[in-house]
Amino acid sequence: AQSVAQPEDQVNVAEGNPLTVKCTYSVSGNPYLFWYVQYPNRGLQFLLKYITGDNLVKGSYGFEAEFNKSQTSFHLKKPSALVSDSALYFCAVRPYGNKLVFGAGTILRVKS
Amino acid sequence: ETGVTQSPTHLIKTRGQQVTLRCSSQSGHNTVSWYQQALGQGPQFIFQYYREEENGRGNFPPRFSGLQFPNYSSELNVNALELDDSALYLCASSLAGTGRTETQYFGPGTRLLVL
């Protein structure tokens, strides 16, 4: 079965510190991986995606993600967190066809 | 903002009623996908419409149905509403033809409460 796991319900980080939001996946074949962010009472905003090529993908708002095939992971990172980064983050995989399969989400809290 | 719009923003219905949610896709996009996001969970794929036909469906019963119009806008219809249908319904538009690499861009959602 195709699935995504986000092992942390919540990540807390101080403003200015680096942040990592973890994601692991289980899919047959080549994974197409995505990160989205959701602010309260809003839809999902696309951050970045991995299709092929460099394992380090750069996206919006200074976020990047590292694809690791051997560990089946696609962790989201940012070198210096902002309070405004506080939100709900979703990792998703597109295993085949047309649907995205989402993880349960990770709440990121950045404290000043 | 993505340019994907949804209406209404909020809706309250009672069990057994029917509801229609609407979505306008981003300019230049020809595909619309619908997702259900229950409280505290990730979005779950309902179905996708391309060229006015259903083009993939998730694990949802037939009382969830949809339409896509020639201008690529879409409707999600849910019949015989149940309490568990209370959720945020998200519409996403994309441009088909680029394969699995295409990115889905989401609207703000419609929050449905079934009493």
mmCIF file of C-alpha atoms in Angstrom:
data_model
loop_
_atom_site.group_PDB
_atom_site.id
_atom_site.type_symbol
_atom_site.label_atom_id
_atom_site.label_comp_id
_atom_site.label_asym_id
_atom_site.label_seq_id
_atom_site.Cartn_x
_atom_site.Cartn_y
_atom_site.Cartn_z
ATOM 1 C CA ALA A 1 0.000 0.000 0.000
ATOM 2 C CA GLN A 2 1.120 3.527 -0.701
ATOM 3 C CA SER A 3 1.560 5.567 2.455
ATOM 4 C CA VAL A 4 3.275 8.517 4.052
ATOM 5 C CA ALA A 5 4.298 8.796 7.692
ATOM 6 C CA GLN A 6 5.011 11.971 9.576
ATOM 7 C CA PRO A 7 6.331 10.631 12.871
ATOM 8 C CA GLU A 8 6.068 13.880 14.819
ATOM 9 C CA ASP A 9 2.707 15.408 15.667
ATOM 10 C CA GLN A 10 4.436 18.641 16.623
ATOM 11 C CA VAL A 11 7.848 20.233 16.219
ATOM 12 C CA ASN A 12 8.943 23.146 18.393
ATOM 13 C CA VAL A 13 11.857 25.357 17.423
ATOM 14 C CA ALA A 14 13.190 28.743 18.447
ATOM 15 C CA GLU A 15 13.173 31.563 15.934
ATOM 16 C CA GLY A 16 16.462 31.704 14.044
ATOM 17 C CA ASN A 17 17.262 28.043 14.635
ATOM 18 C CA PRO A 18 17.220 25.439 11.859
ATOM 19 C CA LEU A 19 14.084 23.325 11.557
ATOM 20 C CA THR A 20 13.392 19.844 10.258
ATOM 21 C CA VAL A 21 9.991 18.260 9.695
ATOM 22 C CA LYS A 22 10.270 14.543 9.038
ATOM 23 C CA CYS A 23 8.526 12.441 6.413
ATOM 24 C CA THR A 24 8.966 8.833 5.359
ATOM 25 C CA TYR A 25 7.137 7.095 2.553
ATOM 26 C CA SER A 26 6.241 3.648 1.338
ATOM 27 C CA VAL A 27 5.533 3.322 -2.364
ATOM 28 C CA SER A 28 6.421 0.952 -5.153
ATOM 29 C CA GLY A 29 8.292 2.434 -8.051
ATOM 30 C CA ASN A 30 9.681 5.939 -8.228
ATOM 31 C CA PRO A 31 8.090 8.255 -5.701
ATOM 32 C CA TYR A 32 6.901 11.708 -6.568
ATOM 33 C CA LEU A 33 6.973 13.635 -3.297
ATOM 34 C CA PHE A 34 5.441 16.925 -2.231
ATOM 35 C CA TRP A 35 5.318 19.257 0.743
ATOM 36 C CA TYR A 36 2.352 21.534 1.465
ATOM 37 C CA VAL A 37 1.701 23.999 4.282
ATOM 38 C CA GLN A 38 -1.678 24.848 5.777
ATOM 39 C CA TYR A 39 -2.386 27.954 7.804
ATOM 40 C CA PRO A 40 -5.460 28.088 10.101
ATOM 41 C CA ASN A 41 -8.737 28.074 8.213
ATOM 42 C CA ARG A 42 -6.924 28.064 4.889
ATOM 43 C CA GLY A 43 -6.313 25.625 2.071
ATOM 44 C CA LEU A 44 -2.993 23.956 1.344
ATOM 45 C CA GLN A 45 -0.126 25.929 -0.155
ATOM 46 C CA PHE A 46 2.430 24.130 -2.324
ATOM 47 C CA LEU A 47 6.001 24.406 -1.042
ATOM 48 C CA LEU A 48 8.101 22.055 -3.159
ATOM 49 C CA LYS A 49 8.271 18.720 -4.919
ATOM 50 C CA TYR A 50 10.767 16.010 -5.793
ATOM 51 C CA ILE A 51 10.454 14.317 -9.147
ATOM 52 C CA THR A 52 13.960 13.307 -10.111
ATOM 53 C CA GLY A 53 17.484 14.673 -10.136
ATOM 54 C CA ASP A 54 19.198 16.391 -7.229
ATOM 55 C CA ASN A 55 18.289 14.970 -3.867
ATOM 56 C CA LEU A 56 18.103 18.470 -2.372
ATOM 57 C CA VAL A 57 15.062 20.345 -3.599
ATOM 58 C CA LYS A 58 14.592 24.054 -3.005
ATOM 59 C CA GLY A 59 11.130 25.548 -2.663
ATOM 60 C CA SER A 60 9.152 28.560 -1.548
ATOM 61 C CA TYR A 61 9.835 30.771 1.482
ATOM 62 C CA GLY A 62 13.364 29.423 1.986
ATOM 63 C CA PHE A 63 12.277 25.821 2.523
ATOM 64 C CA GLU A 64 14.150 22.866 1.092
ATOM 65 C CA ALA A 65 13.753 19.120 1.317
ATOM 66 C CA GLU A 66 16.189 16.272 1.130
ATOM 67 C CA PHE A 67 15.220 13.081 -0.684
ATOM 68 C CA ASN A 68 16.923 9.937 0.632
ATOM 69 C CA LYS A 69 16.030 6.836 -1.346
ATOM 70 C CA SER A 70 17.790 4.347 0.913
ATOM 71 C CA GLN A 71 15.973 5.669 3.979
ATOM 72 C CA THR A 72 12.740 6.344 2.041
ATOM 73 C CA SER A 73 12.626 9.803 3.548
ATOM 74 C CA PHE A 74 11.835 13.294 2.350
ATOM 75 C CA HIS A 75 12.489 15.639 5.281
ATOM 76 C CA LEU A 76 11.576 19.323 5.068
ATOM 77 C CA LYS A 77 14.211 21.773 6.255
ATOM 78 C CA LYS A 78 14.861 25.460 6.694
ATOM 79 C CA PRO A 79 18.158 26.956 7.884
ATOM 80 C CA SER A 80 16.583 29.701 10.007
ATOM 81 C CA ALA A 81 13.013 29.481 11.270
ATOM 82 C CA LEU A 82 10.622 32.426 11.431
ATOM 83 C CA VAL A 83 7.649 32.842 13.754
ATOM 84 C CA SER A 84 5.525 33.182 10.611
ATOM 85 C CA ASP A 85 6.536 29.620 9.612
ATOM 86 C CA SER A 86 4.275 28.318 12.379
ATOM 87 C CA ALA A 87 1.644 26.224 10.615
ATOM 88 C CA LEU A 88 0.569 22.672 9.765
ATOM 89 C CA TYR A 89 2.825 20.883 7.298
ATOM 90 C CA PHE A 90 1.826 17.953 5.117
ATOM 91 C CA CYS A 91 4.026 15.560 3.212
ATOM 92 C CA ALA A 92 2.384 13.809 0.258
ATOM 93 C CA VAL A 93 3.296 11.147 -2.276
ATOM 94 C CA ARG A 94 1.856 10.644 -5.720
ATOM 95 C CA PRO A 95 2.371 6.924 -6.263
ATOM 96 C CA TYR A 96 0.425 6.525 -9.515
ATOM 97 C CA GLY A 97 -2.590 7.890 -11.277
ATOM 98 C CA ASN A 98 -4.019 11.116 -10.127
ATOM 99 C CA LYS A 99 -4.275 11.187 -6.390
ATOM 100 C CA LEU A 100 -2.041 12.546 -3.701
ATOM 101 C CA VAL A 101 -1.640 10.469 -0.556
ATOM 102 C CA PHE A 102 -1.055 12.705 2.447
ATOM 103 C CA GLY A 103 0.510 12.143 5.822
ATOM 104 C CA ALA A 104 -1.350 13.119 8.975
ATOM 105 C CA GLY A 105 0.487 16.404 9.241
ATOM 106 C CA THR A 106 2.993 17.985 11.613
ATOM 107 C CA ILE A 107 2.333 21.167 13.563
ATOM 108 C CA LEU A 108 5.352 23.456 13.530
ATOM 109 C CA ARG A 109 5.592 25.995 16.328
ATOM 110 C CA VAL A 110 8.309 28.620 16.114
ATOM 111 C CA LYS A 111 8.787 30.637 19.296
ATOM 112 C CA SER A 112 10.392 34.047 19.449
ATOM 113 C CA GLU B 1 -2.949 32.858 -3.562
ATOM 114 C CA THR B 2 -3.426 30.089 -6.105
ATOM 115 C CA GLY B 3 -6.384 31.444 -8.048
ATOM 116 C CA VAL B 4 -8.497 28.432 -7.100
ATOM 117 C CA THR B 5 -11.769 29.567 -5.552
ATOM 118 C CA GLN B 6 -14.396 27.589 -3.681
ATOM 119 C CA SER B 7 -17.910 28.372 -2.544
ATOM 120 C CA PRO B 8 -19.449 28.536 -0.084
ATOM 121 C CA THR B 9 -16.807 28.978 2.622
ATOM 122 C CA HIS B 10 -18.976 27.448 5.317
ATOM 123 C CA LEU B 11 -22.114 25.342 5.271
ATOM 124 C CA ILE B 12 -24.346 23.732 7.874
ATOM 125 C CA LYS B 13 -26.643 20.855 6.905
ATOM 126 C CA THR B 14 -28.617 18.186 8.707
ATOM 127 C CA ARG B 15 -28.350 14.427 8.328
ATOM 128 C CA GLY B 16 -29.997 13.093 5.195
ATOM 129 C CA GLN B 17 -29.791 16.341 3.262
ATOM 130 C CA GLN B 18 -27.887 16.892 0.058
ATOM 131 C CA VAL B 19 -25.128 19.440 -0.542
ATOM 132 C CA THR B 20 -23.352 20.921 -3.561
ATOM 133 C CA LEU B 21 -19.916 22.486 -3.298
ATOM 134 C CA ARG B 22 -18.343 24.503 -6.097
ATOM 135 C CA CYS B 23 -14.815 25.070 -7.335
ATOM 136 C CA SER B 24 -13.297 27.306 -9.985
ATOM 137 C CA SER B 25 -9.922 26.158 -11.205
ATOM 138 C CA GLN B 26 -6.841 28.282 -11.705
ATOM 139 C CA SER B 27 -6.558 29.947 -15.085
ATOM 140 C CA GLY B 28 -4.974 27.596 -17.614
ATOM 141 C CA HIS B 29 -5.717 24.455 -15.597
ATOM 142 C CA ASN B 30 -7.956 21.716 -16.962
ATOM 143 C CA THR B 31 -8.150 19.205 -14.113
ATOM 144 C CA VAL B 32 -9.888 19.374 -10.753
ATOM 145 C CA SER B 33 -9.371 17.048 -7.805
ATOM 146 C CA TRP B 34 -11.462 16.935 -4.638
ATOM 147 C CA TYR B 35 -10.247 15.991 -1.170
ATOM 148 C CA GLN B 36 -11.918 15.571 2.208
ATOM 149 C CA GLN B 37 -9.979 16.693 5.276
ATOM 150 C CA ALA B 38 -11.489 15.573 8.553
ATOM 151 C CA LEU B 39 -10.467 17.397 11.704
ATOM 152 C CA GLY B 40 -6.918 16.545 12.713
ATOM 153 C CA GLN B 41 -6.225 14.441 9.623
ATOM 154 C CA GLY B 42 -4.567 14.777 6.279
ATOM 155 C CA PRO B 43 -6.665 15.262 3.141
ATOM 156 C CA GLN B 44 -8.175 12.131 1.574
ATOM 157 C CA PHE B 45 -8.638 11.899 -2.201
ATOM 158 C CA ILE B 46 -12.270 11.718 -3.303
ATOM 159 C CA PHE B 47 -12.007 11.902 -7.097
ATOM 160 C CA GLN B 48 -10.589 13.830 -10.016
ATOM 161 C CA TYR B 49 -12.242 15.277 -13.120
ATOM 162 C CA TYR B 50 -10.569 15.773 -16.477
ATOM 163 C CA ARG B 51 -12.322 16.690 -19.711
ATOM 164 C CA GLU B 52 -15.655 16.587 -17.884
ATOM 165 C CA GLU B 53 -15.252 12.945 -16.890
ATOM 166 C CA GLU B 54 -14.261 11.249 -13.642
ATOM 167 C CA ASN B 55 -10.613 10.314 -13.931
ATOM 168 C CA GLY B 56 -9.820 8.389 -10.778
ATOM 169 C CA ARG B 57 -11.665 7.850 -7.519
ATOM 170 C CA GLY B 58 -10.693 7.228 -3.926
ATOM 171 C CA ASN B 59 -12.420 5.088 -1.340
ATOM 172 C CA PHE B 60 -15.658 7.064 -1.118
ATOM 173 C CA PRO B 61 -19.209 5.754 -1.612
ATOM 174 C CA PRO B 62 -21.299 6.584 -4.694
ATOM 175 C CA ARG B 63 -23.287 9.213 -2.799
ATOM 176 C CA PHE B 64 -20.223 11.376 -3.421
ATOM 177 C CA SER B 65 -20.463 12.502 -7.029
ATOM 178 C CA GLY B 66 -19.177 15.316 -9.146
ATOM 179 C CA LEU B 67 -19.287 17.261 -12.336
ATOM 180 C CA GLN B 68 -16.858 19.240 -14.406
ATOM 181 C CA PHE B 69 -18.053 21.931 -16.770
ATOM 182 C CA PRO B 70 -16.603 23.083 -20.117
ATOM 183 C CA ASN B 71 -14.893 26.008 -18.364
ATOM 184 C CA TYR B 72 -13.156 23.423 -16.104
ATOM 185 C CA SER B 73 -15.010 24.487 -12.986
ATOM 186 C CA SER B 74 -16.375 21.644 -10.899
ATOM 187 C CA GLU B 75 -19.021 20.629 -8.395
ATOM 188 C CA LEU B 76 -18.952 18.076 -5.621
ATOM 189 C CA ASN B 77 -22.320 16.659 -4.634
ATOM 190 C CA VAL B 78 -22.941 14.633 -1.517
ATOM 191 C CA ASN B 79 -26.284 12.925 -1.012
ATOM 192 C CA ALA B 80 -27.800 11.523 2.170
ATOM 193 C CA LEU B 81 -25.400 13.411 4.409
ATOM 194 C CA GLU B 82 -24.014 11.629 7.449
ATOM 195 C CA LEU B 83 -22.465 13.109 10.575
ATOM 196 C CA ASP B 84 -19.041 11.794 9.496
ATOM 197 C CA ASP B 85 -19.233 13.905 6.355
ATOM 198 C CA SER B 86 -18.421 16.932 8.501
ATOM 199 C CA ALA B 87 -15.047 18.070 7.200
ATOM 200 C CA LEU B 88 -13.119 20.616 5.175
ATOM 201 C CA TYR B 89 -13.578 19.908 1.469
ATOM 202 C CA LEU B 90 -10.663 20.966 -0.654
ATOM 203 C CA CYS B 91 -10.546 21.447 -4.371
ATOM 204 C CA ALA B 92 -7.252 21.370 -6.257
ATOM 205 C CA SER B 93 -6.603 22.298 -9.856
ATOM 206 C CA SER B 94 -3.779 21.204 -12.109
ATOM 207 C CA LEU B 95 -2.763 21.028 -15.733
ATOM 208 C CA ALA B 96 -2.976 17.499 -17.068
ATOM 209 C CA GLY B 97 -0.607 16.311 -19.729
ATOM 210 C CA THR B 98 2.601 16.708 -17.773
ATOM 211 C CA GLY B 99 2.162 13.331 -16.142
ATOM 212 C CA ARG B 100 2.710 12.631 -12.495
ATOM 213 C CA THR B 101 4.952 15.644 -12.194
ATOM 214 C CA GLU B 102 2.016 18.028 -12.330
ATOM 215 C CA THR B 103 1.427 20.050 -9.192
ATOM 216 C CA GLN B 104 -2.006 20.371 -7.634
ATOM 217 C CA TYR B 105 -2.874 23.838 -6.337
ATOM 218 C CA PHE B 106 -5.504 24.024 -3.643
ATOM 219 C CA GLY B 107 -8.363 26.369 -2.943
ATOM 220 C CA PRO B 108 -9.262 27.642 0.544
ATOM 221 C CA GLY B 109 -11.816 24.910 1.120
ATOM 222 C CA THR B 110 -15.442 24.648 2.171
ATOM 223 C CA ARG B 111 -16.099 23.694 5.761
ATOM 224 C CA LEU B 112 -19.185 21.486 6.022
ATOM 225 C CA LEU B 113 -20.875 20.760 9.319
ATOM 226 C CA VAL B 114 -23.542 18.056 9.405
ATOM 227 C CA LEU B 115 -25.853 18.122 12.425
#
